[in-house]
Short mmCIF file of N, CA, C and O in Angstrom, two decimals:
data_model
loop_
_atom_site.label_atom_id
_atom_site.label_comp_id
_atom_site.label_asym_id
_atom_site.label_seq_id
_atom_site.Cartn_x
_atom_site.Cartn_y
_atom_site.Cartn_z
N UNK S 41 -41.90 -31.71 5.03
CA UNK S 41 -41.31 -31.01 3.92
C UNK S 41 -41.40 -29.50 4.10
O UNK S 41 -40.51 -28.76 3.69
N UNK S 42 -42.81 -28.93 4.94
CA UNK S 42 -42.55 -27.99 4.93
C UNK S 42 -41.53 -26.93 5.80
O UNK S 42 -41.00 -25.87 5.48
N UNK S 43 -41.53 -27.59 6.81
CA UNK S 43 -40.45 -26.90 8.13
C UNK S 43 -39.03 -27.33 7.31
O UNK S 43 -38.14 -26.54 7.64
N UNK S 44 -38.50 -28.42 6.27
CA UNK S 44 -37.42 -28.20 5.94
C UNK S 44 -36.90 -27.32 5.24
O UNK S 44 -35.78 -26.89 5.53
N UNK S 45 -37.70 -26.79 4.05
CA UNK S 45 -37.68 -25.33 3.40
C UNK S 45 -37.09 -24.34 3.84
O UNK S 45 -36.06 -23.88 3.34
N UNK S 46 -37.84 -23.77 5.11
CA UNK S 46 -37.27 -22.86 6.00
C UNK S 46 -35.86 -22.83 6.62
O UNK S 46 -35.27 -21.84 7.06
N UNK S 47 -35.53 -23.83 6.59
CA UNK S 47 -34.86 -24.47 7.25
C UNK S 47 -33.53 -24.09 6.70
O UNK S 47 -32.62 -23.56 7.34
N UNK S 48 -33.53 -24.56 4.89
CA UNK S 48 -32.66 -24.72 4.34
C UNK S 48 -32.22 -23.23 3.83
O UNK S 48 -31.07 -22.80 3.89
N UNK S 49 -33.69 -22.33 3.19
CA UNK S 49 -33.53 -20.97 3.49
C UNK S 49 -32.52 -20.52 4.63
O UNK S 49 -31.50 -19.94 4.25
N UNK S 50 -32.67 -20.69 5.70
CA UNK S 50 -31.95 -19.93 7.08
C UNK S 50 -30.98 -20.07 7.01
O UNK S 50 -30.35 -19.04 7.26
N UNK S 51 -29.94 -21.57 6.58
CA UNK S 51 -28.90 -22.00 6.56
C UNK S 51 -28.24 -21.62 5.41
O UNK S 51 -27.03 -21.82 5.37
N UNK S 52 -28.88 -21.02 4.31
CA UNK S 52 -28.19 -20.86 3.01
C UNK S 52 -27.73 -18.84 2.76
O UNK S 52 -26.94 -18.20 2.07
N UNK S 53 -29.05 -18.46 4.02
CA UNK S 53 -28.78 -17.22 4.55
C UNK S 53 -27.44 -16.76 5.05
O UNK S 53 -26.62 -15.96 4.58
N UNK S 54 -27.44 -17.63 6.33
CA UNK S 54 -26.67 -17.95 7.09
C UNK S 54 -24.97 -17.67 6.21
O UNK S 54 -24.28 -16.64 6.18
N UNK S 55 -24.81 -18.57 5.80
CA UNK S 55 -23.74 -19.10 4.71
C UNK S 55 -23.48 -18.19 3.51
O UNK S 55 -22.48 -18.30 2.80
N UNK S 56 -24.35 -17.36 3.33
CA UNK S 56 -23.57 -15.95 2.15
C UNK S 56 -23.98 -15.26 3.04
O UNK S 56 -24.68 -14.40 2.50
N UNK S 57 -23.96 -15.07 4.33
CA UNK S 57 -23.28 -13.99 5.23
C UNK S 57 -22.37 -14.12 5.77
O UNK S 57 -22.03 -13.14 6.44
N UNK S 58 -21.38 -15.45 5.83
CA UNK S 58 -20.71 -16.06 6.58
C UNK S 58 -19.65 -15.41 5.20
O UNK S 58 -18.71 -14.65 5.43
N UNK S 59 -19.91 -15.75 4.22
CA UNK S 59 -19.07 -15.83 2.90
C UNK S 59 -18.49 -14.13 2.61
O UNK S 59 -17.39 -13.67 2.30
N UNK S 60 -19.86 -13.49 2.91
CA UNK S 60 -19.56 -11.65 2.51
C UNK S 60 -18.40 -11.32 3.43
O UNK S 60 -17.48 -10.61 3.01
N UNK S 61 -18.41 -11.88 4.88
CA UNK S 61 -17.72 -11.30 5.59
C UNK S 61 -16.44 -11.97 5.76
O UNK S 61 -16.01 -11.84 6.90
N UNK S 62 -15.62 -12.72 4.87
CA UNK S 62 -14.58 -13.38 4.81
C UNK S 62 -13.63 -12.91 3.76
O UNK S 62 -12.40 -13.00 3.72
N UNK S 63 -14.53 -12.34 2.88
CA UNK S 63 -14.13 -11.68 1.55
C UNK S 63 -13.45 -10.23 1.84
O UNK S 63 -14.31 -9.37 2.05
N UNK S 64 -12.18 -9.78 1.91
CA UNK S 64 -11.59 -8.79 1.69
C UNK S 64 -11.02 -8.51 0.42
O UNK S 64 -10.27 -9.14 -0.33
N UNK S 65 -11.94 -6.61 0.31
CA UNK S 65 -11.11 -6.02 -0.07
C UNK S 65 -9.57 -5.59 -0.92
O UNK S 65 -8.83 -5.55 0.06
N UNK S 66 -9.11 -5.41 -1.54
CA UNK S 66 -7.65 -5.15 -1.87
C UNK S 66 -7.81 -3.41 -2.09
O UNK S 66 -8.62 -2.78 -2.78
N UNK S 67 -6.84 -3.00 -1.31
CA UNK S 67 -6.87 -1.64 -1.32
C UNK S 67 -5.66 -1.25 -2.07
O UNK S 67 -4.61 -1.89 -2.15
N UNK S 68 -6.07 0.29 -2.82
CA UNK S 68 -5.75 0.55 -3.85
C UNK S 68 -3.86 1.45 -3.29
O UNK S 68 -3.71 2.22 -2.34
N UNK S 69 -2.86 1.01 -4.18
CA UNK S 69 -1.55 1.97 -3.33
C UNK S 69 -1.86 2.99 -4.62
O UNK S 69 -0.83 3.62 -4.87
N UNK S 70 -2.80 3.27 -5.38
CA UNK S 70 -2.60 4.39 -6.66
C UNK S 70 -2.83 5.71 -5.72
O UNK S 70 -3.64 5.81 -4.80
N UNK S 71 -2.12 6.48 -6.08
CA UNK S 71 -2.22 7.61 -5.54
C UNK S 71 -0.97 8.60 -4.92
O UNK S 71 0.09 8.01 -5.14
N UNK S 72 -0.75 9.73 -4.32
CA UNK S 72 0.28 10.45 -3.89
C UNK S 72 0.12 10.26 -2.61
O UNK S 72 -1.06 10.36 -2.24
N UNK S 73 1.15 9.93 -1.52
CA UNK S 73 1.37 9.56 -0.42
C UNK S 73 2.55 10.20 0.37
O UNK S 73 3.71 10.12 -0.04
N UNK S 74 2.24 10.77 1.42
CA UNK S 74 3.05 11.98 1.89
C UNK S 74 3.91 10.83 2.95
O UNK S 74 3.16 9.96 3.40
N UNK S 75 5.55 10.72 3.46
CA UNK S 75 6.28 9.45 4.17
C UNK S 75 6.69 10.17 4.88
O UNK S 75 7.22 11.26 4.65
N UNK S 76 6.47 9.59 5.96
CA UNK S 76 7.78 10.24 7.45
C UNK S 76 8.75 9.21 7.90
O UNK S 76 8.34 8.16 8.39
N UNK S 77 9.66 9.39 7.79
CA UNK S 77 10.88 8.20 8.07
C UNK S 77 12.16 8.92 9.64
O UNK S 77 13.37 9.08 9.48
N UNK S 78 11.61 9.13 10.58
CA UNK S 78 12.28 9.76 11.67
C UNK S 78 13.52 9.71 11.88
O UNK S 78 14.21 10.64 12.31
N UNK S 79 14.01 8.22 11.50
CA UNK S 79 15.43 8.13 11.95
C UNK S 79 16.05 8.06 10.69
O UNK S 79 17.08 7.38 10.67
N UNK S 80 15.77 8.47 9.86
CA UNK S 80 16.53 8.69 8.69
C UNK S 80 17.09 9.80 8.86
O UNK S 80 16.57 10.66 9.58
N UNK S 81 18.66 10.06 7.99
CA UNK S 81 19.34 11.07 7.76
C UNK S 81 18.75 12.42 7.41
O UNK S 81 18.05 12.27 6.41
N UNK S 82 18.74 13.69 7.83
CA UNK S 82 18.33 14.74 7.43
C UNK S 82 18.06 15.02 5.80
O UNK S 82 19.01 15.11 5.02
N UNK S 83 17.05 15.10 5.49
CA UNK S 83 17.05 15.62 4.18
C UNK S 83 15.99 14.49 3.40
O UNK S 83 15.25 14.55 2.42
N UNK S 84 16.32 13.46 4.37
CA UNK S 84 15.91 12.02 3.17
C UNK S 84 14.89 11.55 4.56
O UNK S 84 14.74 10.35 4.74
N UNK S 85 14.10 12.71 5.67
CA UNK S 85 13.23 11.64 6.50
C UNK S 85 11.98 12.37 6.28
O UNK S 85 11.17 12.47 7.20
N UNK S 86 11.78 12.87 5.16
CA UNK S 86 10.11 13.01 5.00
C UNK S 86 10.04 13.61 2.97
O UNK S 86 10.90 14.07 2.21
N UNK S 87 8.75 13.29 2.84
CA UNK S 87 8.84 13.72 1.40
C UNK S 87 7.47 12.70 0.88
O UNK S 87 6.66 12.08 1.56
N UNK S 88 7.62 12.85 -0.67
CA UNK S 88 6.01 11.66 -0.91
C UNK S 88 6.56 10.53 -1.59
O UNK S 88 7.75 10.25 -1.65
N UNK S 89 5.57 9.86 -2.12
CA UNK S 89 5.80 8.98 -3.35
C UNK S 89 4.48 8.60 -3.68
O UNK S 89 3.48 8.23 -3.07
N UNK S 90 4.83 8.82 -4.92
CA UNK S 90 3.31 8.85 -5.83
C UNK S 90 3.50 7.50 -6.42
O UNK S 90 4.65 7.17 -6.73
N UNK S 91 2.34 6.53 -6.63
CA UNK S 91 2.67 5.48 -7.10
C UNK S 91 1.18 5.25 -8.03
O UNK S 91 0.08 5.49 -7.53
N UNK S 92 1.37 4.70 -9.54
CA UNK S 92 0.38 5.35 -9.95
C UNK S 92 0.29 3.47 -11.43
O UNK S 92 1.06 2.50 -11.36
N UNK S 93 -0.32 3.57 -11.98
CA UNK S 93 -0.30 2.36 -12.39
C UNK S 93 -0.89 2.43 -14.21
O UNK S 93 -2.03 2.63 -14.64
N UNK S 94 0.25 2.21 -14.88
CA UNK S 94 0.05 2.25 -16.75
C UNK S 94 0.17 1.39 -16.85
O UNK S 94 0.58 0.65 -15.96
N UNK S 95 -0.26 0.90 -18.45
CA UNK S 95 0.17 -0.03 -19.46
C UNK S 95 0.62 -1.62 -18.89
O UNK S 95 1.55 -2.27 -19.37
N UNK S 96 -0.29 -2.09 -17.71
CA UNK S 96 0.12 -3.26 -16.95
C UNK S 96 0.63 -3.10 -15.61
O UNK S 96 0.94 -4.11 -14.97
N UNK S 97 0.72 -2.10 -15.17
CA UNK S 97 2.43 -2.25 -14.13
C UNK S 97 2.45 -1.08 -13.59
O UNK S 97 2.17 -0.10 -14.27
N UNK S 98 2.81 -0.95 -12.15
CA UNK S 98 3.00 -0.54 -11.33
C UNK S 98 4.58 1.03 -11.59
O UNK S 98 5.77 0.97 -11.92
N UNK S 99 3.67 2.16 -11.22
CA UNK S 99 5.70 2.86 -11.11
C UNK S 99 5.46 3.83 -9.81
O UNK S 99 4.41 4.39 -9.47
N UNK S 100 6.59 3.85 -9.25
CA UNK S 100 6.51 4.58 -8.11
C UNK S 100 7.51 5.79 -8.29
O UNK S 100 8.56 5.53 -8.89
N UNK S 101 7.29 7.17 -7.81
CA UNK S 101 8.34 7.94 -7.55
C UNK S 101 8.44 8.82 -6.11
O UNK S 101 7.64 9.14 -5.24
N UNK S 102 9.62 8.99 -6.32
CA UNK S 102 9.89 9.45 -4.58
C UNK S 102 10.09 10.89 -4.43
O UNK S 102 11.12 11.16 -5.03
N UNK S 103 9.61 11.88 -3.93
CA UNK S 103 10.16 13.13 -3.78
C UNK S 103 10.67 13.35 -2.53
O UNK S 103 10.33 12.46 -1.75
N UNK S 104 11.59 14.49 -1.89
CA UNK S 104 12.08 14.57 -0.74
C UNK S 104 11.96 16.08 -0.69
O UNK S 104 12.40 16.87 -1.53
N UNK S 105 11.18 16.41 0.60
CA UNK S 105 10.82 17.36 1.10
C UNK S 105 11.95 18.48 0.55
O UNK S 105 13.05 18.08 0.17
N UNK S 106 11.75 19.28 0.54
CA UNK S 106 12.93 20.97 -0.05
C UNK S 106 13.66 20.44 -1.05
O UNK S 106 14.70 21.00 -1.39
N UNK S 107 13.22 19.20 -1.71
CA UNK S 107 13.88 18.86 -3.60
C UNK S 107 12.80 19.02 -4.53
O UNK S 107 11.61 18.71 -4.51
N UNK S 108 13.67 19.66 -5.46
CA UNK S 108 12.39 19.29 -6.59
C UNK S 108 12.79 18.59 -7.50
O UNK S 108 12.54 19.01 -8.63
N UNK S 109 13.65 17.10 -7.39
CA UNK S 109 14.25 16.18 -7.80
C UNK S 109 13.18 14.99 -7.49
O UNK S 109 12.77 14.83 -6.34
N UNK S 110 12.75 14.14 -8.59
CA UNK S 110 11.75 13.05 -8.60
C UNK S 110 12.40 11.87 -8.53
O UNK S 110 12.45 11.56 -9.72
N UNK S 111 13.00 10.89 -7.86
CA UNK S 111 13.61 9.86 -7.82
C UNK S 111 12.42 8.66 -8.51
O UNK S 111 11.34 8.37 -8.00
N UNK S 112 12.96 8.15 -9.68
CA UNK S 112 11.81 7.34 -10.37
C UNK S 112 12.36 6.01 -9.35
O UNK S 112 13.51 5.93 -8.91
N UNK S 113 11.40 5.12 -9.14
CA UNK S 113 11.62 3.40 -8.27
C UNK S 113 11.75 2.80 -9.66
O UNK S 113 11.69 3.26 -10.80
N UNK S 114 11.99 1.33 -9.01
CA UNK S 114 12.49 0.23 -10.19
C UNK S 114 11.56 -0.58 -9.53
O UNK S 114 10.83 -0.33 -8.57
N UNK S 115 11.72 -1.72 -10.29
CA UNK S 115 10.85 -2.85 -9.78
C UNK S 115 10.03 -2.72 -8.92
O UNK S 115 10.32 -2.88 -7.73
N UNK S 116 8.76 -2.39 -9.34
CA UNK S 116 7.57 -1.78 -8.30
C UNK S 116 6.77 -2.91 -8.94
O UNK S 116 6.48 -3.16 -10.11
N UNK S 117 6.39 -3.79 -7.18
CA UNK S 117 5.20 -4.67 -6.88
C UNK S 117 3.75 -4.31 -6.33
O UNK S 117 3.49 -3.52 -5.42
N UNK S 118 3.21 -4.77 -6.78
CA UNK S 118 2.09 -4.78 -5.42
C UNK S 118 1.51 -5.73 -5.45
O UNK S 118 0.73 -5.87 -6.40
N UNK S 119 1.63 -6.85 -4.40
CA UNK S 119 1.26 -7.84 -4.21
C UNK S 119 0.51 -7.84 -2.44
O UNK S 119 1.06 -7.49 -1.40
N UNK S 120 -1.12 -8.47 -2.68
CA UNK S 120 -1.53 -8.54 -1.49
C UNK S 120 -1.40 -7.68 -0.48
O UNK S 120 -0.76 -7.93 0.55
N UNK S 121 -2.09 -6.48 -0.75
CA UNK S 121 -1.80 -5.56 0.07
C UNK S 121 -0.26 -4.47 0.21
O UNK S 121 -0.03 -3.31 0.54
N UNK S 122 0.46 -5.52 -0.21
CA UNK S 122 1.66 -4.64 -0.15
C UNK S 122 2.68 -3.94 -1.20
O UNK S 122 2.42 -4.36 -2.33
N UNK S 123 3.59 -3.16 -1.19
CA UNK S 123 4.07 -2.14 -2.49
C UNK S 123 5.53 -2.48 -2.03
O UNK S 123 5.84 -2.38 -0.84
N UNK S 124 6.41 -2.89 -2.99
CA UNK S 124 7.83 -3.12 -3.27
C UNK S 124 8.32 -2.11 -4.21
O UNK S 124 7.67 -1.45 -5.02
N UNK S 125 9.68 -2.11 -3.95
CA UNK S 125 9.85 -1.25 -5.29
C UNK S 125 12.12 -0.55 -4.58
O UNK S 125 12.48 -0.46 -3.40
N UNK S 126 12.59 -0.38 -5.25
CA UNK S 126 13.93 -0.10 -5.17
C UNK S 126 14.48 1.27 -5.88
O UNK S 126 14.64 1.32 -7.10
N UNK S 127 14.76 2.33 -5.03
CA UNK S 127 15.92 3.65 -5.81
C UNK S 127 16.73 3.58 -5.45
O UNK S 127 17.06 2.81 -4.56
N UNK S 128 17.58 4.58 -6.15
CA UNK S 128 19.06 4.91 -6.43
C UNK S 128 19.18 5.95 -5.34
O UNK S 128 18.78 6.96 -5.93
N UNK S 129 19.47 6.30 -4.14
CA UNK S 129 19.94 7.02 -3.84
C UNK S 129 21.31 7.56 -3.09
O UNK S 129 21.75 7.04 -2.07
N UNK S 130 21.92 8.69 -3.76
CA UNK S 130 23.43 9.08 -3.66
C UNK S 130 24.36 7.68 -4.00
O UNK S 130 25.39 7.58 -3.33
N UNK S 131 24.14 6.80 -4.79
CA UNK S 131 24.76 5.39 -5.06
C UNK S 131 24.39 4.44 -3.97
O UNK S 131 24.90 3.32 -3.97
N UNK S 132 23.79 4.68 -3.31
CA UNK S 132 23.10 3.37 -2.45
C UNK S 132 21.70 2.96 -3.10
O UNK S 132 20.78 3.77 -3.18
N UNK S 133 21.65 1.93 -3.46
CA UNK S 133 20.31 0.68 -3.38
C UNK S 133 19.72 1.31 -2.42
O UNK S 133 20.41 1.87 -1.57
N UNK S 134 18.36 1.36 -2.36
CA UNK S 134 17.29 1.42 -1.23
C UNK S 134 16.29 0.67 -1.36
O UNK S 134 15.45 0.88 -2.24
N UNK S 135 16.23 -0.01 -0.78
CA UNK S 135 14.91 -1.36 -0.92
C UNK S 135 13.35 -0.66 -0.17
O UNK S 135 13.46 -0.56 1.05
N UNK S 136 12.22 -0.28 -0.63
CA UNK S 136 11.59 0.04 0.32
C UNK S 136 9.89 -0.96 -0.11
O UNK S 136 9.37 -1.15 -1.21
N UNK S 137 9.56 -1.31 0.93
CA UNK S 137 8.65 -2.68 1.38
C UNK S 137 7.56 -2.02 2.37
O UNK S 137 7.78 -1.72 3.55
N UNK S 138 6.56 -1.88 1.79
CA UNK S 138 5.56 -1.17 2.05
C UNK S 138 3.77 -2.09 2.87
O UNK S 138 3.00 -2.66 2.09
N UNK S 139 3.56 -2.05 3.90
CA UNK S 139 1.75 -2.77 3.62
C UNK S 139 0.96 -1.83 4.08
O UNK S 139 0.99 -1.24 5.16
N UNK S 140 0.17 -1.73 3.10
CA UNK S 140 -1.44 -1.04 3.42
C UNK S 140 -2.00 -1.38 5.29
O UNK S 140 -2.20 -2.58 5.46
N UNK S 141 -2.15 -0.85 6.06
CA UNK S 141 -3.43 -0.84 7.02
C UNK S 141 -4.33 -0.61 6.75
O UNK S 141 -5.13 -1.46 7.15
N UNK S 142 -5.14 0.85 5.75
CA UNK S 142 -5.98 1.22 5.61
C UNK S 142 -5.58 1.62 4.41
O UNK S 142 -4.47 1.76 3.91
N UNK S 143 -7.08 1.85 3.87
CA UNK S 143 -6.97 3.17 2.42
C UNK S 143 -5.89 4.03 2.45
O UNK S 143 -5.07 4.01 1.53
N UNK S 144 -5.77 4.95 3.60
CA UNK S 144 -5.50 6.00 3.91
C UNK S 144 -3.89 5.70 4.94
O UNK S 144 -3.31 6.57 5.60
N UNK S 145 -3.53 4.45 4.82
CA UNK S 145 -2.11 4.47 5.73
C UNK S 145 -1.41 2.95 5.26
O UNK S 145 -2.10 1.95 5.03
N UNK S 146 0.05 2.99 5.16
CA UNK S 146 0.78 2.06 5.26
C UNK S 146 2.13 1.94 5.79
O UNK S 146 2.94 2.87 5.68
N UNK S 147 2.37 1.04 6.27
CA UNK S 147 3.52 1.44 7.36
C UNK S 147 4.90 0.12 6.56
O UNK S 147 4.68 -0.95 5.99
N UNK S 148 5.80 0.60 6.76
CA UNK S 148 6.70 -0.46 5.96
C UNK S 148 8.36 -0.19 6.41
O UNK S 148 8.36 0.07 7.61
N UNK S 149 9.55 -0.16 5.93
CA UNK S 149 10.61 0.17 5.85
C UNK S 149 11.31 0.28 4.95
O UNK S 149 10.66 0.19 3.91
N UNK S 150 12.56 0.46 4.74
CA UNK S 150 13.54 1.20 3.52
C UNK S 150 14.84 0.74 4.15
O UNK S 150 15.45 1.19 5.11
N UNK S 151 15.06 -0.21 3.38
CA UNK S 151 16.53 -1.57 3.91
C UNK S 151 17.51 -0.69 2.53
O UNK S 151 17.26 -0.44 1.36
N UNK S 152 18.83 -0.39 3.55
CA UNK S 152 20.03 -0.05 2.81
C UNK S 152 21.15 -0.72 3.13
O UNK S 152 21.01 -1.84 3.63
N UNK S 153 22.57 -0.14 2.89
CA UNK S 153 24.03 -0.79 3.14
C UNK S 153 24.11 -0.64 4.78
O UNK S 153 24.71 -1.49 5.45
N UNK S 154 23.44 0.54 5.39
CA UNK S 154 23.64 1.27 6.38
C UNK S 154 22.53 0.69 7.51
O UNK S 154 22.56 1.04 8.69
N UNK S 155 21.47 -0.31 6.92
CA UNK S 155 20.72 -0.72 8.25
C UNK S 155 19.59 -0.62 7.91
O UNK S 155 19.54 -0.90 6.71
N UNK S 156 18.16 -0.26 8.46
CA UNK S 156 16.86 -0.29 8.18
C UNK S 156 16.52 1.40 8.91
O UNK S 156 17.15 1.99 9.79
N UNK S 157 15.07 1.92 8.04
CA UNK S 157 14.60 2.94 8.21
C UNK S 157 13.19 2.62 8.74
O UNK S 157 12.79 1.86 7.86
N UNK S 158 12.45 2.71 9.39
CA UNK S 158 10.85 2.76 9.55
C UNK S 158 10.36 3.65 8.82
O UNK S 158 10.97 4.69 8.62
N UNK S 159 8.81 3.35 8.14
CA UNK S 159 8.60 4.38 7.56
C UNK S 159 7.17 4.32 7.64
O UNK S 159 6.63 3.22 7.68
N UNK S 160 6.37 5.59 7.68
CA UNK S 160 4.70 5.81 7.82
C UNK S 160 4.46 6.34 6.56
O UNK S 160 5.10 7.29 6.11
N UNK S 161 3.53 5.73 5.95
CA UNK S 161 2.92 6.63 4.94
C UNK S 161 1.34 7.08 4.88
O UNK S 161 0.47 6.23 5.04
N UNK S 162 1.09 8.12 4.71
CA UNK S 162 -0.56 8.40 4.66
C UNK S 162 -0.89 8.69 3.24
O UNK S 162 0.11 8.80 2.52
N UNK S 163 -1.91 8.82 2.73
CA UNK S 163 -2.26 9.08 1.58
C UNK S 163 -2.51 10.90 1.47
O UNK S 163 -3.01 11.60 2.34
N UNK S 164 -2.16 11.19 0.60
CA UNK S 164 -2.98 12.67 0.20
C UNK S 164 -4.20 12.99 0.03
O UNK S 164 -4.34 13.11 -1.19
N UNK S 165 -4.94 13.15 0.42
CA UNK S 165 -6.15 13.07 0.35
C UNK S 165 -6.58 14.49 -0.31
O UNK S 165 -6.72 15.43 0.47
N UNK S 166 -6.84 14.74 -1.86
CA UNK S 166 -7.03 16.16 -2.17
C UNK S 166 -8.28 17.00 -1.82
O UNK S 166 -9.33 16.46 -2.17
N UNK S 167 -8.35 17.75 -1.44
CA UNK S 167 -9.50 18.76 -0.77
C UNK S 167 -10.42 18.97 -1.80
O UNK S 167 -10.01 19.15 -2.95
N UNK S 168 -11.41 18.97 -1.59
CA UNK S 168 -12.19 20.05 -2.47
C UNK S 168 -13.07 20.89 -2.50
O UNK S 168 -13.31 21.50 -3.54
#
């Protein structure tokens, strides 16, 4: 009886360390996030989007570098790591589909009439 004790100790050790390290995380998309989109059209391949979370629910907005025009998103997800969400821009739909890598990065694309965009995003990280 007594060597089984130990025994069962080690194995029960064992097993909520096995458990801690299976358990991920969900990282947070709240925050301002600076996008580089390379092969996008001039004007529309870098800028942020702040995506920030009220009253239940998710809203995202888009700025574009030398605008001071806020493009509000529609239907903004975040499911499992990843951020959905759709604007209006110049009368095109823009679908853009986002996943976290890190705190600090998510890499995704921006599906239009015209084809697909790649896109990097990093977080802002404010100084202090």
């Amino acid at each position: 009886m007594k060597k089984i004790i130990p025994i069962i100790l080690i194995l029960f050790f064992n097993l909520s360390l096995a458990l801690a390290q299976t358990v991920k995380e969900s990282i947070s998309p709240i925050g301002k996030w600076k996008f580089e989109a390379p092969t996008a059209p001039v004007g529309y391949n870098s800028g942020s989007i702040s995506i920030s979370f009220a009253e239940n629910k998710y809203s995202t907005i888009v700025s574009l570098t030398g605008s001071e025009y806020a493009i509000p998103g529609d239907k903004t997800k975040f499911e499992n790591d990843s951020v959905s969400f759709i604007v209006l821009l110049e009368g095109n739909v823009v679908s853009i589909s986002l996943k976290a890598e890190t705190d600090t990065k998510m890499t995704g694309k921006a599906v239009y009439s015209e084809g697909e965009i790649p896109l990097t995003l990093t977080k802002d990280i404010a100084k202090k």
